[in-house]
Amino acid sequence: MATNNSIFRTKELDKLLAETKGKKSLKKVLGPLELAMLGIGAIVGTGIFVLTGVAAANYAGPALILSFIFSGVTCCFAALCYSEMAAMIPVAGSAYTFGYVGLGEIWAWMIGWDLLMEYMVAVSAVAVGWSGYIVALFESGGIKLPAALVNPPANGGIINLPCILILLVIVLFLFRGMSQSAKLNDILVLIKLSVVILFIILGVGHIKPTNYHPFFPYGVSGVFKGAAVIFFAYIGFDAVSTAAEEVKNPQKDLPIGILGSLLVCTLLYILVSAVLTGVLPYYTYKTTAAPVAFALQKIGISWGSALVSIGAVCGLTSVLLVMTYGSTRILFSLSRDGLLPEVFSDVHPKFRTPIKSTMLVGVIVMLLSGFVSLGELATLTNIGTLIAFIIVSASVIVLRKTRPEYERPFRCPWVPFVPAVSIIFCAYLIWNLPHFTQMVCVIWLCIGAVIYFTYSRSHSLMSKEENVVSPTDGK
């Protein structure tokens, strides 16, 4: 372990596990089914109900099927790395905690800071999509909501009120604890899975093979650009690892939750993209933000369209629940380690939930979704996830060399090949993201670096421990 206030100091696993048994520990209530449902709840949402049409129309065409396969394979490599790390280090914080043990404090802080941005922007973007579906459902019933109350100021409104209301409900559920939140998530996931499967069944009989030609309207490069865009659709399995500290049997159940949810969702995405681009020409989706419902309307199944819209609302609600949950656990972990003010690691005495982290995250995402037009900022969720995947994959390689004695209940196969491929694929997808996204991410990380060197480094729990042991260190 690096010492003398080194920015590369790492956490020892035994000390990290001891922290989960202290007064700032979380209640263990989750099993393998709840974890898999958490993963599916986070993954199946905006990507399948919104981004599929955008990616098909503007980037990949019918080859969107290959885009989903490429992104799915990339995620599978990363998921194997996450499974090893989560089973070995069953502590809240996900990639942040893994990076702290494997690569050192500075890398942990930067990825934790990056994940805070990713999760909160994702929650805000999904809340806006949720609001859009709610407005459409009301309009289909003949009720037109006031434009001033469903649009942010930049879009000519006053406030996007539906966003704030749904996030308030989510935050109240999270206050009460993960047990009740998981039950709500299970119900929402079952509804949206039923709707997705119904769409596949209804649409498959209307597929016209001619709609698959040309298969590569934007060239082979369009497949990879499409993969970079729809990568947002796979965000979520990493959220399972943020729940590590609240799992009854983390060493066994976390890999099941991570890999199981990813495999189910990858199969669903491939089938949905095949049906979408088969029932209608890919370019028809340029004009819609709700491609699944739009496709059913166009083939004359209007009742199915309404049902899909309801399923989409349930689906996006579960995404909001899981991603907001993930945000609070990352903030909690950063605070418990002293890298952010200690107040945000306070735990409710009855519910054993990080109450103040939940409050802060709730306020931020409500303000973002209710008053800000996110636009291209939503793509920051992609780059944030990809960077996290790189950090986790690198940590697997490093810890296999530096800490071979650590018990690994789940072992990623073919190390270092699998982690290396994950790193290469993720770096390639980052390269294919818009320059605006890359630029904003760099700015955000620079802000994080300033915070680390002006506050976090000196307030770090590890820094305080080192100063107690040797007051002369850290010059």
mmCIF file of N, CA and C in Angstrom, residues 62-116:
data_model
loop_
_atom_site.group_PDB
_atom_site.id
_atom_site.type_symbol
_atom_site.label_atom_id
_atom_site.label_comp_id
_atom_site.label_asym_id
_atom_site.label_seq_id
_atom_site.Cartn_x
_atom_site.Cartn_y
_atom_site.Cartn_z
ATOM 1 N N PRO A 62 -30.967 -1.120 -40.245
ATOM 2 C CA PRO A 62 -31.244 -2.487 -39.764
ATOM 3 C C PRO A 62 -30.046 -3.133 -39.069
ATOM 4 N N ALA A 63 -28.837 -2.636 -39.365
ATOM 5 C CA ALA A 63 -27.635 -3.182 -38.714
ATOM 6 C C ALA A 63 -27.580 -2.823 -37.234
ATOM 7 N N LEU A 64 -28.627 -2.146 -36.752
ATOM 8 C CA LEU A 64 -28.737 -1.877 -35.321
ATOM 9 C C LEU A 64 -28.661 -3.179 -34.520
ATOM 10 N N ILE A 65 -29.109 -4.264 -35.141
ATOM 11 C CA ILE A 65 -29.016 -5.580 -34.492
ATOM 12 C C ILE A 65 -27.561 -5.868 -34.128
ATOM 13 N N LEU A 66 -26.652 -5.587 -35.067
ATOM 14 C CA LEU A 66 -25.229 -5.827 -34.822
ATOM 15 C C LEU A 66 -24.675 -4.842 -33.794
ATOM 16 N N SER A 67 -25.222 -3.615 -33.791
ATOM 17 C CA SER A 67 -24.796 -2.625 -32.795
ATOM 18 C C SER A 67 -25.087 -3.129 -31.386
ATOM 19 N N PHE A 68 -26.269 -3.703 -31.210
ATOM 20 C CA PHE A 68 -26.632 -4.233 -29.897
ATOM 21 C C PHE A 68 -25.767 -5.430 -29.524
ATOM 22 N N ILE A 69 -25.456 -6.268 -30.518
ATOM 23 C CA ILE A 69 -24.597 -7.422 -30.240
ATOM 24 C C ILE A 69 -23.204 -6.960 -29.828
ATOM 25 N N PHE A 70 -22.649 -5.972 -30.563
ATOM 26 C CA PHE A 70 -21.308 -5.470 -30.256
ATOM 27 C C PHE A 70 -21.272 -4.853 -28.861
ATOM 28 N N SER A 71 -22.269 -4.012 -28.558
ATOM 29 C CA SER A 71 -22.310 -3.396 -27.227
ATOM 30 C C SER A 71 -22.529 -4.447 -26.149
ATOM 31 N N GLY A 72 -23.355 -5.452 -26.453
ATOM 32 C CA GLY A 72 -23.613 -6.515 -25.491
ATOM 33 C C GLY A 72 -22.373 -7.327 -25.177
ATOM 34 N N VAL A 73 -21.585 -7.636 -26.220
ATOM 35 C CA VAL A 73 -20.341 -8.384 -26.017
ATOM 36 C C VAL A 73 -19.362 -7.555 -25.189
ATOM 37 N N THR A 74 -19.265 -6.264 -25.527
ATOM 38 C CA THR A 74 -18.394 -5.366 -24.759
ATOM 39 C C THR A 74 -18.790 -5.365 -23.286
ATOM 40 N N CYS A 75 -20.096 -5.266 -23.040
ATOM 41 C CA CYS A 75 -20.582 -5.265 -21.663
ATOM 42 C C CYS A 75 -20.333 -6.601 -20.978
ATOM 43 N N CYS A 76 -20.399 -7.688 -21.742
ATOM 44 C CA CYS A 76 -20.178 -9.014 -21.160
ATOM 45 C C CYS A 76 -18.755 -9.136 -20.621
ATOM 46 N N PHE A 77 -17.774 -8.641 -21.388
ATOM 47 C CA PHE A 77 -16.391 -8.654 -20.908
ATOM 48 C C PHE A 77 -16.273 -7.842 -19.618
ATOM 49 N N ALA A 78 -16.901 -6.651 -19.629
ATOM 50 C CA ALA A 78 -16.851 -5.802 -18.436
ATOM 51 C C ALA A 78 -17.613 -6.434 -17.276
ATOM 52 N N ALA A 79 -18.734 -7.090 -17.581
ATOM 53 C CA ALA A 79 -19.556 -7.702 -16.531
ATOM 54 C C ALA A 79 -18.809 -8.825 -15.816
ATOM 55 N N LEU A 80 -17.989 -9.569 -16.550
ATOM 56 C CA LEU A 80 -17.176 -10.617 -15.925
ATOM 57 C C LEU A 80 -16.189 -10.005 -14.928
ATOM 58 N N CYS A 81 -15.631 -8.848 -15.307
ATOM 59 C CA CYS A 81 -14.707 -8.149 -14.402
ATOM 60 C C CYS A 81 -15.453 -7.618 -13.177
ATOM 61 N N TYR A 82 -16.632 -7.029 -13.411
ATOM 62 C CA TYR A 82 -17.448 -6.538 -12.299
ATOM 63 C C TYR A 82 -17.808 -7.669 -11.346
ATOM 64 N N SER A 83 -18.127 -8.836 -11.905
ATOM 65 C CA SER A 83 -18.539 -9.970 -11.072
ATOM 66 C C SER A 83 -17.410 -10.403 -10.142
ATOM 67 N N GLU A 84 -16.179 -10.456 -10.676
ATOM 68 C CA GLU A 84 -15.050 -10.826 -9.817
ATOM 69 C C GLU A 84 -14.850 -9.799 -8.715
ATOM 70 N N MET A 85 -14.869 -8.528 -9.079
ATOM 71 C CA MET A 85 -14.596 -7.477 -8.097
ATOM 72 C C MET A 85 -15.711 -7.369 -7.060
ATOM 73 N N ALA A 86 -16.969 -7.467 -7.503
ATOM 74 C CA ALA A 86 -18.093 -7.321 -6.574
ATOM 75 C C ALA A 86 -18.155 -8.474 -5.581
ATOM 76 N N ALA A 87 -17.870 -9.703 -6.055
ATOM 77 C CA ALA A 87 -17.877 -10.856 -5.152
ATOM 78 C C ALA A 87 -16.710 -10.791 -4.168
ATOM 79 N N MET A 88 -15.592 -10.244 -4.606
ATOM 80 C CA MET A 88 -14.408 -10.139 -3.757
ATOM 81 C C MET A 88 -14.517 -8.962 -2.788
ATOM 82 N N ILE A 89 -15.158 -7.868 -3.244
ATOM 83 C CA ILE A 89 -15.253 -6.644 -2.447
ATOM 84 C C ILE A 89 -16.727 -6.249 -2.336
ATOM 85 N N PRO A 90 -17.512 -6.934 -1.509
ATOM 86 C CA PRO A 90 -18.953 -6.661 -1.414
ATOM 87 C C PRO A 90 -19.262 -5.427 -0.564
ATOM 88 N N VAL A 91 -18.886 -4.269 -1.100
ATOM 89 C CA VAL A 91 -19.025 -3.001 -0.389
ATOM 90 C C VAL A 91 -19.699 -2.003 -1.318
ATOM 91 N N ALA A 92 -20.538 -1.125 -0.766
ATOM 92 C CA ALA A 92 -21.206 -0.105 -1.572
ATOM 93 C C ALA A 92 -20.175 0.765 -2.289
ATOM 94 N N GLY A 93 -20.512 1.246 -3.478
ATOM 95 C CA GLY A 93 -19.605 2.140 -4.184
ATOM 96 C C GLY A 93 -19.235 1.708 -5.579
ATOM 97 N N SER A 94 -19.425 0.438 -5.910
ATOM 98 C CA SER A 94 -19.191 -0.060 -7.268
ATOM 99 C C SER A 94 -17.767 0.228 -7.728
ATOM 100 N N ALA A 95 -17.606 0.767 -8.941
ATOM 101 C CA ALA A 95 -16.282 0.966 -9.530
ATOM 102 C C ALA A 95 -15.389 1.842 -8.657
ATOM 103 N N TYR A 96 -15.996 2.783 -7.934
ATOM 104 C CA TYR A 96 -15.217 3.640 -7.035
ATOM 105 C C TYR A 96 -14.481 2.799 -5.986
ATOM 106 N N THR A 97 -15.207 1.920 -5.318
ATOM 107 C CA THR A 97 -14.600 1.083 -4.281
ATOM 108 C C THR A 97 -13.576 0.122 -4.873
ATOM 109 N N PHE A 98 -13.913 -0.471 -6.030
ATOM 110 C CA PHE A 98 -12.988 -1.407 -6.671
ATOM 111 C C PHE A 98 -11.686 -0.701 -7.051
ATOM 112 N N GLY A 99 -11.812 0.525 -7.566
ATOM 113 C CA GLY A 99 -10.638 1.294 -7.943
ATOM 114 C C GLY A 99 -9.783 1.670 -6.749
ATOM 115 N N TYR A 100 -10.427 1.901 -5.598
ATOM 116 C CA TYR A 100 -9.705 2.263 -4.373
ATOM 117 C C TYR A 100 -8.810 1.110 -3.921
ATOM 118 N N VAL A 101 -9.313 -0.110 -4.028
ATOM 119 C CA VAL A 101 -8.539 -1.283 -3.628
ATOM 120 C C VAL A 101 -7.474 -1.622 -4.665
ATOM 121 N N GLY A 102 -7.830 -1.482 -5.947
ATOM 122 C CA GLY A 102 -6.934 -1.948 -7.000
ATOM 123 C C GLY A 102 -5.923 -0.944 -7.510
ATOM 124 N N LEU A 103 -6.341 0.314 -7.705
ATOM 125 C CA LEU A 103 -5.488 1.283 -8.398
ATOM 126 C C LEU A 103 -5.029 2.444 -7.532
ATOM 127 N N GLY A 104 -5.753 2.758 -6.464
ATOM 128 C CA GLY A 104 -5.334 3.853 -5.605
ATOM 129 C C GLY A 104 -6.370 4.952 -5.491
ATOM 130 N N GLU A 105 -6.155 5.830 -4.510
ATOM 131 C CA GLU A 105 -7.157 6.825 -4.134
ATOM 132 C C GLU A 105 -7.492 7.810 -5.245
ATOM 133 N N ILE A 106 -6.500 8.304 -5.950
ATOM 134 C CA ILE A 106 -6.774 9.306 -6.980
ATOM 135 C C ILE A 106 -7.661 8.739 -8.079
ATOM 136 N N TRP A 107 -7.372 7.491 -8.486
ATOM 137 C CA TRP A 107 -8.203 6.856 -9.511
ATOM 138 C C TRP A 107 -9.601 6.582 -8.965
ATOM 139 N N ALA A 108 -9.672 6.179 -7.701
ATOM 140 C CA ALA A 108 -10.975 5.924 -7.084
ATOM 141 C C ALA A 108 -11.800 7.204 -7.028
ATOM 142 N N TRP A 109 -11.161 8.291 -6.600
ATOM 143 C CA TRP A 109 -11.878 9.562 -6.525
ATOM 144 C C TRP A 109 -12.372 9.991 -7.898
ATOM 145 N N MET A 110 -11.522 9.919 -8.907
ATOM 146 C CA MET A 110 -11.910 10.395 -10.235
ATOM 147 C C MET A 110 -13.065 9.580 -10.805
ATOM 148 N N ILE A 111 -13.027 8.261 -10.588
ATOM 149 C CA ILE A 111 -14.128 7.452 -11.113
ATOM 150 C C ILE A 111 -15.388 7.639 -10.270
ATOM 151 N N GLY A 112 -15.222 7.864 -8.959
ATOM 152 C CA GLY A 112 -16.380 8.150 -8.124
ATOM 153 C C GLY A 112 -17.039 9.460 -8.524
ATOM 154 N N TRP A 113 -16.224 10.459 -8.765
ATOM 155 C CA TRP A 113 -16.707 11.764 -9.223
ATOM 156 C C TRP A 113 -17.382 11.629 -10.590
ATOM 157 N N ASP A 114 -16.772 10.844 -11.454
ATOM 158 C CA ASP A 114 -17.319 10.582 -12.786
ATOM 159 C C ASP A 114 -18.663 9.854 -12.684
ATOM 160 N N LEU A 115 -18.757 8.869 -11.790
ATOM 161 C CA LEU A 115 -19.996 8.104 -11.640
ATOM 162 C C LEU A 115 -21.126 8.949 -11.064
ATOM 163 N N LEU A 116 -20.789 9.877 -10.176
ATOM 164 C CA LEU A 116 -21.820 10.777 -9.659
ATOM 165 C C LEU A 116 -22.470 11.552 -10.792
#
